[in-house]
XYZ file of C-alpha atoms in Angstrom:
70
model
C -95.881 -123.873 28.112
C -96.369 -125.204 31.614
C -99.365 -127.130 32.583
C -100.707 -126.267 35.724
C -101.500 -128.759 37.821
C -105.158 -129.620 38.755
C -107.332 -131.957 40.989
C -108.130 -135.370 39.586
C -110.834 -135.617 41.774
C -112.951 -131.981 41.556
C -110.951 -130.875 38.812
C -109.590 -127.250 40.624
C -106.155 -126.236 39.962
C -103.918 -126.682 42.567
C -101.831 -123.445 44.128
C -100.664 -124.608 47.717
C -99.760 -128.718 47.013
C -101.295 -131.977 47.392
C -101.411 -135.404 47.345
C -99.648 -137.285 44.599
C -99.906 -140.731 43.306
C -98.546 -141.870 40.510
C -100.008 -139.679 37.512
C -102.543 -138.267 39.952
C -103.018 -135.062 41.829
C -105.549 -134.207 44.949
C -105.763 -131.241 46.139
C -105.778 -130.608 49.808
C -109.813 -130.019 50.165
C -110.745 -133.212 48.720
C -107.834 -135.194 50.198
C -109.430 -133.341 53.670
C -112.845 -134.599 52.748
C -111.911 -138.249 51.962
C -110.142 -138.542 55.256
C -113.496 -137.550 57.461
C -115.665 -139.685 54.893
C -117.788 -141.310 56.985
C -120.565 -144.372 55.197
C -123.710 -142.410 56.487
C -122.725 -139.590 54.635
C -125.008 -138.468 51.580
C -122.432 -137.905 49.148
C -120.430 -141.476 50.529
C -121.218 -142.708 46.946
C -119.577 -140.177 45.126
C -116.944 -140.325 46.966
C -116.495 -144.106 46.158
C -116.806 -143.630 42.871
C -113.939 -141.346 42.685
C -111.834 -143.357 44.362
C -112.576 -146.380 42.460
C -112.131 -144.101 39.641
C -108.304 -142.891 40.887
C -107.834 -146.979 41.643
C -108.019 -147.839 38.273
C -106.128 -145.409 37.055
C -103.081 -145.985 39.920
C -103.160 -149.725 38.433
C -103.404 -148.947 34.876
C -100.443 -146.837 35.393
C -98.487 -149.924 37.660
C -99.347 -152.229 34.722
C -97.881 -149.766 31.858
C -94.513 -151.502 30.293
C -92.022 -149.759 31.543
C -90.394 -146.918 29.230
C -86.865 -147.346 27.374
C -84.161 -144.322 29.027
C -82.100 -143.606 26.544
């Protein structure tokens, strides 16, 4: 079975692409909406917290050993 891929960050599943990093996928709307974040907006700390969220998680993965290829 295929997994179907989904957004870390509002948790959608993703049809058309997105952004990856590492482990993570964001879809296109909330990759839109991060780039026009501005600090007076009302949800700017929910925002931040997702992001600080999808930092940890980009190091975490950095910092994993790496796997043995056989």
């Amino acid at each position: 079975m295929t997994e179907k891929p989904y957004c870390t960050c509002c948790g959608r599943f993703i049809t058309g692409g997105g952004l990856r990093v590492y482990a993570t996928l964001i879809c296109r709307s909330c990759e839109a909406r991060i780039a026009r974040l501005k600090v007076d907006d009302p949800d700017y700390t929910y925002w931040l917290r997702v992001i600080h969220s999808l930092w940890d998680r980009w190091e975490q993965k950095i910092n994993e050993p790496p796997q043995p290829t056989t």
